[in-house]
Coordinates of C-alpha atoms and ligand atoms in Angstrom, one line a residue:
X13 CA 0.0 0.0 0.0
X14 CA 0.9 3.6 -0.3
X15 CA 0.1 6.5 2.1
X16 CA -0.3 10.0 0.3
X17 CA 0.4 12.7 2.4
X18 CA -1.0 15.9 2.1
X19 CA 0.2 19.1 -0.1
X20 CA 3.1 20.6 2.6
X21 CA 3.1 18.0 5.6
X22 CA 6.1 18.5 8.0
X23 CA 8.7 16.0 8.1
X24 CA 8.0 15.6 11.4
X25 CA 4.7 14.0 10.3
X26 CA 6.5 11.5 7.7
X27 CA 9.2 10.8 9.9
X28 CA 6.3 9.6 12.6
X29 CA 4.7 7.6 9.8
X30 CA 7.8 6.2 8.6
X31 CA 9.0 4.8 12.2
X32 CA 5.5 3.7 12.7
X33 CA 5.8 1.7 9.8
X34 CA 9.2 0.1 10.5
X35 CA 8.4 -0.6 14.3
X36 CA 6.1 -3.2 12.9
X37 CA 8.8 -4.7 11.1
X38 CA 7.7 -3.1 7.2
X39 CA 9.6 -1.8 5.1
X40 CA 9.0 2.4 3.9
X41 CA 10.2 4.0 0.8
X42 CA 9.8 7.9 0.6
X43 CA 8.9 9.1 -2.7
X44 CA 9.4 13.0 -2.3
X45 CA 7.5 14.8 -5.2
X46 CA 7.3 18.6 -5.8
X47 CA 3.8 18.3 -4.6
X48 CA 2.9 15.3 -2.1
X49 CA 5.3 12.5 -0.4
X50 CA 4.3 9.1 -0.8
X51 CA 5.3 6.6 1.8
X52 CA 5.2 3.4 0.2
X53 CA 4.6 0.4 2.2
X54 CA 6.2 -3.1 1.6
X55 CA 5.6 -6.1 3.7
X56 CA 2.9 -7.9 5.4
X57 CA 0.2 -5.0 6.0
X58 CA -2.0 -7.1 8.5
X59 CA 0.6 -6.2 11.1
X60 CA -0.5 -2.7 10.7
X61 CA -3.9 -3.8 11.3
X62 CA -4.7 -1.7 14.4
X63 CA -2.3 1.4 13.5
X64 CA -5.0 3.8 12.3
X65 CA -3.2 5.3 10.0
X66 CA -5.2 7.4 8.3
X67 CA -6.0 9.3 11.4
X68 CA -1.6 10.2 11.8
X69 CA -1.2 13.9 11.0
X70 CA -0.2 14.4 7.7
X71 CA -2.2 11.7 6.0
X72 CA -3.9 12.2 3.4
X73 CA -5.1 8.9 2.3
X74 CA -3.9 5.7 1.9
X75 CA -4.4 3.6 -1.4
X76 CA -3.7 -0.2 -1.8
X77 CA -1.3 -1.2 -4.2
X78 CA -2.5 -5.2 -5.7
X79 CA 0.5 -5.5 -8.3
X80 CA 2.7 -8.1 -6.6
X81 CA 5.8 -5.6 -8.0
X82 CA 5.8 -2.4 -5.7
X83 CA 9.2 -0.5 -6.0
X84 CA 8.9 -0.2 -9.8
X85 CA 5.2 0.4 -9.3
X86 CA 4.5 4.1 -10.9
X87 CA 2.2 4.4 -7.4
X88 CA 4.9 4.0 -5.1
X89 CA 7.2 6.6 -7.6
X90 CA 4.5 9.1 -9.5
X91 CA 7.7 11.2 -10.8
X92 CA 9.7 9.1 -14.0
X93 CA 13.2 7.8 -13.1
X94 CA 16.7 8.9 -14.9
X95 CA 19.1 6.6 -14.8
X96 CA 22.6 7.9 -15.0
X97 CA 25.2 5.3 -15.8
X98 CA 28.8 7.0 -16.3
X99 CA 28.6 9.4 -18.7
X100 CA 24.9 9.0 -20.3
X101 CA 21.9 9.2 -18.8
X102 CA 18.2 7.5 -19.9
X103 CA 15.2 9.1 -18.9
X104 CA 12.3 11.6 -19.7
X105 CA 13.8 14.4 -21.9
X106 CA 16.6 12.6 -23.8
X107 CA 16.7 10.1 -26.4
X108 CA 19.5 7.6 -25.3
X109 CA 20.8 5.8 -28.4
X110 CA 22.7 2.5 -27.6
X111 CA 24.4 1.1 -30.6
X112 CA 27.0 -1.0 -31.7
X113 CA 27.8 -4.8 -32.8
X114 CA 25.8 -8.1 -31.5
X115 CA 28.9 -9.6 -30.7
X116 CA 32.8 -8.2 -29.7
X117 CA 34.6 -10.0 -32.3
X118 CA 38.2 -7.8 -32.6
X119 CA 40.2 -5.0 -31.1
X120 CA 39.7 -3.6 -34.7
X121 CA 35.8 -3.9 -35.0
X122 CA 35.0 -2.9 -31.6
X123 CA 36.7 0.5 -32.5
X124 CA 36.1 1.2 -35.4
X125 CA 32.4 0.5 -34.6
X126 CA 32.8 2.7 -31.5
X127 CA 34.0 5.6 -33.5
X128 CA 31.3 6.0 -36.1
X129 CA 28.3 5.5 -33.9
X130 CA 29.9 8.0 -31.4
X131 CA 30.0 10.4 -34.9
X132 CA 26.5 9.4 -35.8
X133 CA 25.3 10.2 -32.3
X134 CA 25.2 7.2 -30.5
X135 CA 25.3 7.6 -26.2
X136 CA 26.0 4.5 -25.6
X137 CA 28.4 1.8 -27.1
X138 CA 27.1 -1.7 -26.8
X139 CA 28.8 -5.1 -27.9
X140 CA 28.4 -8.7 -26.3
X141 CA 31.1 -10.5 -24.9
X142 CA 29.2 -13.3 -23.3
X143 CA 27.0 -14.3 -26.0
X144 CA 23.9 -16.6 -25.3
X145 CA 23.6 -18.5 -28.4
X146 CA 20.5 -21.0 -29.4
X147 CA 23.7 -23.1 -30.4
X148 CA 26.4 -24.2 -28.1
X149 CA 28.6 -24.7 -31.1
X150 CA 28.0 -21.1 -32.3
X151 CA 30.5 -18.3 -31.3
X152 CA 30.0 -17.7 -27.5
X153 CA 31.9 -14.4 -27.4
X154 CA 35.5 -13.0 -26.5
X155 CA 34.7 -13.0 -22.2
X156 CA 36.9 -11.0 -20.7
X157 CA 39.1 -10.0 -23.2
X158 CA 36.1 -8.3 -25.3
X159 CA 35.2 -6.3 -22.1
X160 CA 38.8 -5.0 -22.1
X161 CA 38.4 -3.6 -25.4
X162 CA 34.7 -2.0 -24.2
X163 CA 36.8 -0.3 -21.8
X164 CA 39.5 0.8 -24.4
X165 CA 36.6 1.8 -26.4
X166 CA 35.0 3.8 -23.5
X167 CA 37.7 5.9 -23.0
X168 CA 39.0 6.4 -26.6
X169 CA 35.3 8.1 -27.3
X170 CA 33.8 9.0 -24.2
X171 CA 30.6 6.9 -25.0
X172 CA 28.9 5.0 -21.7
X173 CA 29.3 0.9 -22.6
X174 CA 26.7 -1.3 -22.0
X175 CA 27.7 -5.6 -21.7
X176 CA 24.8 -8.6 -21.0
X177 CA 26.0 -10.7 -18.9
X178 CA 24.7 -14.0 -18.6
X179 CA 26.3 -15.5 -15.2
X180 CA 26.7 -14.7 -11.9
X181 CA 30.7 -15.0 -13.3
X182 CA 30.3 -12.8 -15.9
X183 CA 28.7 -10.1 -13.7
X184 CA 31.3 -9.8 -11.7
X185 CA 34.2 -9.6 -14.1
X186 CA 31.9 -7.4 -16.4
X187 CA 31.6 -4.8 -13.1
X188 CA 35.1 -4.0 -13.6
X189 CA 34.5 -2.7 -17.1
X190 CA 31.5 -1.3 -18.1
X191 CA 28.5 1.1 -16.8
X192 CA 25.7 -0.7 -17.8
X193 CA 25.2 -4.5 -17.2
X194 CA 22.5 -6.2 -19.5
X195 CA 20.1 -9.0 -18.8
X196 CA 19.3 -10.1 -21.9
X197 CA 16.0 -12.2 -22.6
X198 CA 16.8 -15.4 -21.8
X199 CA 18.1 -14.4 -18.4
X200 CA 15.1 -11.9 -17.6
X201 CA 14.0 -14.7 -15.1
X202 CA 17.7 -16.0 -13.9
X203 CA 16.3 -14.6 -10.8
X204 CA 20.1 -15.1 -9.1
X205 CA 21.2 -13.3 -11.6
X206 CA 19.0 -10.5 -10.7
X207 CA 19.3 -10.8 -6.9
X208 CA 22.8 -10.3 -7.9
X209 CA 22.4 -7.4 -10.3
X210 CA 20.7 -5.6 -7.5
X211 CA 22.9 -6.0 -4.5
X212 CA 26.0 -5.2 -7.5
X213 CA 24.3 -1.7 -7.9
X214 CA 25.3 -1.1 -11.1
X215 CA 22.9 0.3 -13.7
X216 CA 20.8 -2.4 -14.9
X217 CA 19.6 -2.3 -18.8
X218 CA 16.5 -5.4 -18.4
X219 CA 15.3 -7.2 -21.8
X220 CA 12.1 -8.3 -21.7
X221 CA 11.7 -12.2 -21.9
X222 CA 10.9 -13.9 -25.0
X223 CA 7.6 -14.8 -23.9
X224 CA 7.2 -12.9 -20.4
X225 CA 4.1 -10.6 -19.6
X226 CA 4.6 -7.2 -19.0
X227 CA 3.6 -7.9 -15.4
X228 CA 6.4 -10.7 -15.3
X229 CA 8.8 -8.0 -16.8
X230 CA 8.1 -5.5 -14.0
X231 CA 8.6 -8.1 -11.0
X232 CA 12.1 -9.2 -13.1
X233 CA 12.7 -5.8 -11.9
X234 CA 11.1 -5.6 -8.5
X235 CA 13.8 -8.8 -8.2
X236 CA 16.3 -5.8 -8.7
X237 CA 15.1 -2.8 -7.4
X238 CA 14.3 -4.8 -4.0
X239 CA 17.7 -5.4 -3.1
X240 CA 18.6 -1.6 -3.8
X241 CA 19.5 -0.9 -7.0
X242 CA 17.2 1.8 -8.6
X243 CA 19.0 2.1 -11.9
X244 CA 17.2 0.2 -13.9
X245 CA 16.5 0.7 -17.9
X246 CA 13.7 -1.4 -19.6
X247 CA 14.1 -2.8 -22.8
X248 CA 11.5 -4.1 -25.1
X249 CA 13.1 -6.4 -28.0
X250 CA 10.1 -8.0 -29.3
X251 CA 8.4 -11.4 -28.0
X252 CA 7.3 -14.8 -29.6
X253 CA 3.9 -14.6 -31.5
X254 CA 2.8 -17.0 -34.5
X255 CA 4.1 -14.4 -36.6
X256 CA 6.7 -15.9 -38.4
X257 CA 7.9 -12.8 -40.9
X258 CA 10.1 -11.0 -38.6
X259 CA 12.6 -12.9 -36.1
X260 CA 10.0 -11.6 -33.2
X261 CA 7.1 -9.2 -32.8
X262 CA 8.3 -5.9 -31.5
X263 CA 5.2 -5.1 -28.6
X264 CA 5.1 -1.5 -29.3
X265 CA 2.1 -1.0 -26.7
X266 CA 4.9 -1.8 -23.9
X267 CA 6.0 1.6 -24.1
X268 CA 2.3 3.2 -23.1
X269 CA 1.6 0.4 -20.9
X270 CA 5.1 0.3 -18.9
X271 CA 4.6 4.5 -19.1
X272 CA 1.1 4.0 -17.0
X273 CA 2.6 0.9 -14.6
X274 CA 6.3 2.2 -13.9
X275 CA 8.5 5.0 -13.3
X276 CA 11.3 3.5 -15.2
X277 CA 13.1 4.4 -17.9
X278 CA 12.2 2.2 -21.3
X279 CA 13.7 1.9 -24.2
X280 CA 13.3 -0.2 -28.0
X281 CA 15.0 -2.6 -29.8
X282 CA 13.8 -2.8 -32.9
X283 CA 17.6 -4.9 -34.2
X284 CA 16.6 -8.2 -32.2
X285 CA 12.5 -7.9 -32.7
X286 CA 12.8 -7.9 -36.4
X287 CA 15.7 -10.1 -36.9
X288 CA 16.3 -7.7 -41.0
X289 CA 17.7 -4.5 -40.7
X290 CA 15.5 -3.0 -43.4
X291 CA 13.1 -3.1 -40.7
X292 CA 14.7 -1.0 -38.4
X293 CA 14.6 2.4 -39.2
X294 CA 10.8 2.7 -39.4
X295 CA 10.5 0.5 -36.1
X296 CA 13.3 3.0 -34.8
X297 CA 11.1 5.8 -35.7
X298 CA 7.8 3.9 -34.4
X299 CA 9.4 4.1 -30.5
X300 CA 10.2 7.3 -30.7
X301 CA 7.0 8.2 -31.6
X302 CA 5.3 6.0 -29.0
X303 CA 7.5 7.8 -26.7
X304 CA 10.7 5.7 -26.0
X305 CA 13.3 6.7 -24.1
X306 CA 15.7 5.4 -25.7
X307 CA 16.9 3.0 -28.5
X308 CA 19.4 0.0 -29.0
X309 CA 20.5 -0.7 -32.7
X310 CA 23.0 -3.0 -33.6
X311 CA 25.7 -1.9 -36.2
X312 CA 28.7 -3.9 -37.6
X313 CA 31.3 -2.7 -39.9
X314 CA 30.9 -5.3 -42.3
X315 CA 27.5 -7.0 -41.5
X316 CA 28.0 -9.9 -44.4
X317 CA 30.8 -11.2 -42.2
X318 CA 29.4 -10.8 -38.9
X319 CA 29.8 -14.0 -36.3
X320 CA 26.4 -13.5 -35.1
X321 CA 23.2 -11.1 -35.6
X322 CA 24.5 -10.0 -39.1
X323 CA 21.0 -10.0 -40.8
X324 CA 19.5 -7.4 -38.6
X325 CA 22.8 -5.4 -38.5
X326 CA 23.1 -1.7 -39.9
X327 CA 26.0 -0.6 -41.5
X328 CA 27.9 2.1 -40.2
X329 CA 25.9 4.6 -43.3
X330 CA 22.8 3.0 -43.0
X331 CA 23.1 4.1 -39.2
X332 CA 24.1 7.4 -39.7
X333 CA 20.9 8.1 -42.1
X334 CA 19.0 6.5 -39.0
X335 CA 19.9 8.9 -36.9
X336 CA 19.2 12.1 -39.3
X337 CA 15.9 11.0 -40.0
X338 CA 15.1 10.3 -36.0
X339 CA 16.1 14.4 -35.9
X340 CA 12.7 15.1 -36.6
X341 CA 10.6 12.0 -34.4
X342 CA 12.9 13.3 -31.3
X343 CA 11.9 16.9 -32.0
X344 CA 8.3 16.5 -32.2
X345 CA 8.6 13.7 -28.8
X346 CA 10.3 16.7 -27.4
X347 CA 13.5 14.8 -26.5
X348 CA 16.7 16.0 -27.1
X349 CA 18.9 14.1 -29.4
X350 CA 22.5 13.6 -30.7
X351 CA 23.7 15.4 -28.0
X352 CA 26.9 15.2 -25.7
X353 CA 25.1 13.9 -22.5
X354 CA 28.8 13.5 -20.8
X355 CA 28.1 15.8 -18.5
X356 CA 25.5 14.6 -15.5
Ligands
PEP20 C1 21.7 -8.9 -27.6 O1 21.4 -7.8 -27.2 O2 22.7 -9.1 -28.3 C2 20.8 -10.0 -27.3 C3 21.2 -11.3 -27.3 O3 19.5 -9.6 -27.1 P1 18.2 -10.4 -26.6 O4 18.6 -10.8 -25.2 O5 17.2 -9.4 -26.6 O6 18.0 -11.6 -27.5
MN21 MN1 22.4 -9.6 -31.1

């Protein structure tokens, strides 16, 4: 449940309800908006059964909350979230681009990706070192070497780098590397993994499952937030329907829906829902429009001779159009674009 107080009660009168709630062995989380507080509520509410509340000064009413998630809940947190992570932020305002290749294959394509989607406008440089392939004899990624070239790559350009991870191994290696750890979507219900993401407190970019509801999504990331880590980014990439056209079918309505439920920050990937990179421009220009926070495209030097995700992969001028033809879609979602966000 959450308790709104009302407009301009004291913090005397929080701090009451907020020990009041804790002597009974719950858990409160202030939400302080420019308006009201909201003191949300998490643990077993029947042993608050005789607290009266609503009669405490300040109180202005109290509301239950029925979704099983509660810190990502957009009740508990009315204001949207930024997520900073090194020198990039996502959140309302900006339009976060994460792009690079599927895979860290070289020292060579790792830069010379990282150099022309920092030109183009990119924030963020992304690139998978542990990759989680449908085949075990497919190209599992370089491990830690790869992340040492992310690193190289983050400080040769200045972008923010962004790794999945896809063991509780991997996370902690990657955490020496990179500013953005991602749980792609065959992990988004490795709930370890999560636990672990969220005691780690490093920004958290979450994929959305290949066949998870939203509402499975969102307590993914209650897994998360609950052991304190906030910075979380959502990221829808497109589930399994009968549609057998495109690799998967991007859920566009996630962006609304997640808007109403959450206060975090989500963005698109229109590389992995579509599977051809032909489709991703106007899918690009789709989220925008639906009012993404963000996008994650994959681009590879030489797509033809890429060691994984080539189809859906843009080349380095087919991403750089991209971006001038978003110019407009940010405008008119009035989020700011191709801009250095190095400074916090
Ligand atoms: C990826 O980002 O390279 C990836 C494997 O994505 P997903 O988990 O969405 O399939
Ligand atoms: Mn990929």
């Amino acid at each position: 449940m959450i308790i709104i107080m009302k407009p301009g009660a004291s913090k005397e009168s929080v701090r009451h309800i907020t020990e009041l709630i804790e002597s009974k062995g719950l858990k409160a989380h202030l939400s302080e908006g420019t308006q009201v507080t909201i003191v949300g509520v998490v643990g077993d509410k029947t042993l608050l059964a005789n607290s009266n509340l609503e009669l405490a000064e300040g109180v202005d009413k109290i509301v239950p909350v029925t979704e099983s998630y509660k810190l990502v809940n957009r009740k508990f947190h009315p204001e949207p979230t930024t997520v900073q992570a090194g020198p990039a932020s996502v959140g309302p305002g900006n339009l976060t681009v994460m792009a690079g290749p599927c895979a860290v294959e070289s020292r060579e394509q790792l830069m010379e990706t990282a150099f022309a989607v920092k030109k183009a406008g990119a924030n963020f440089l992304r690139g998978g070192a542990y990759k989680p392939r449908t085949s075990p004899y497919a190209f599992q990624g370089l491990e830690e070497e790869g992340l040492k070239y992310m690193k190289e790559a983050r400080e040769a350009t200045g972008l923010a780098v962004v790794c999945e991870v896809t063991s509780l191994r991997a996370l902690e290696t990657a955490a020496k590397y990179v500013d953005m750890i991602q749980i792609g979507a065959r992990n988004m219900q490795n709930f370890e993994l999560l636990k672990e993401c969220g005691r780690s407190g490093i920004p958290v970019l979450l994929k959305r499952g290949l066949a998870a509801t939203i509402d499975e999504w969102l307590n993914a990331a209650e897994y998360i937030i609950s052991e304190g880590n906030h910075n979380i980014v959502l990221c829808e990439r497109g589930i399994r329907t009968y549609e057998t056209s495109t690799r998967n079918t991007l859920d566009l309505s996630a962006v609304p829906v997640i808007r109403r439920k959450s206060h975090l920050p989500i963005i698109v990937d229109p590389s992995h829902a579509t599977g051809e990179y032909s489709y991703v421009p106007p899918l690009a220009k789709a989220a925008v429009a639906a009012g993404a926070d963000g996008l994650m495209i994959e681009v590879h030097p030489c797509p033809e001779k890429a060691l994984s995700d080539g189809p859906q992969s843009l080349t380095f001028e087919n991403f750089d159009r991209l971006m001038t033809e978003l110019e407009p879609y940010a405008e008119l979602a009035g989020r700011s674009f191709r801009e250095d966000h190095s400074q916090p």
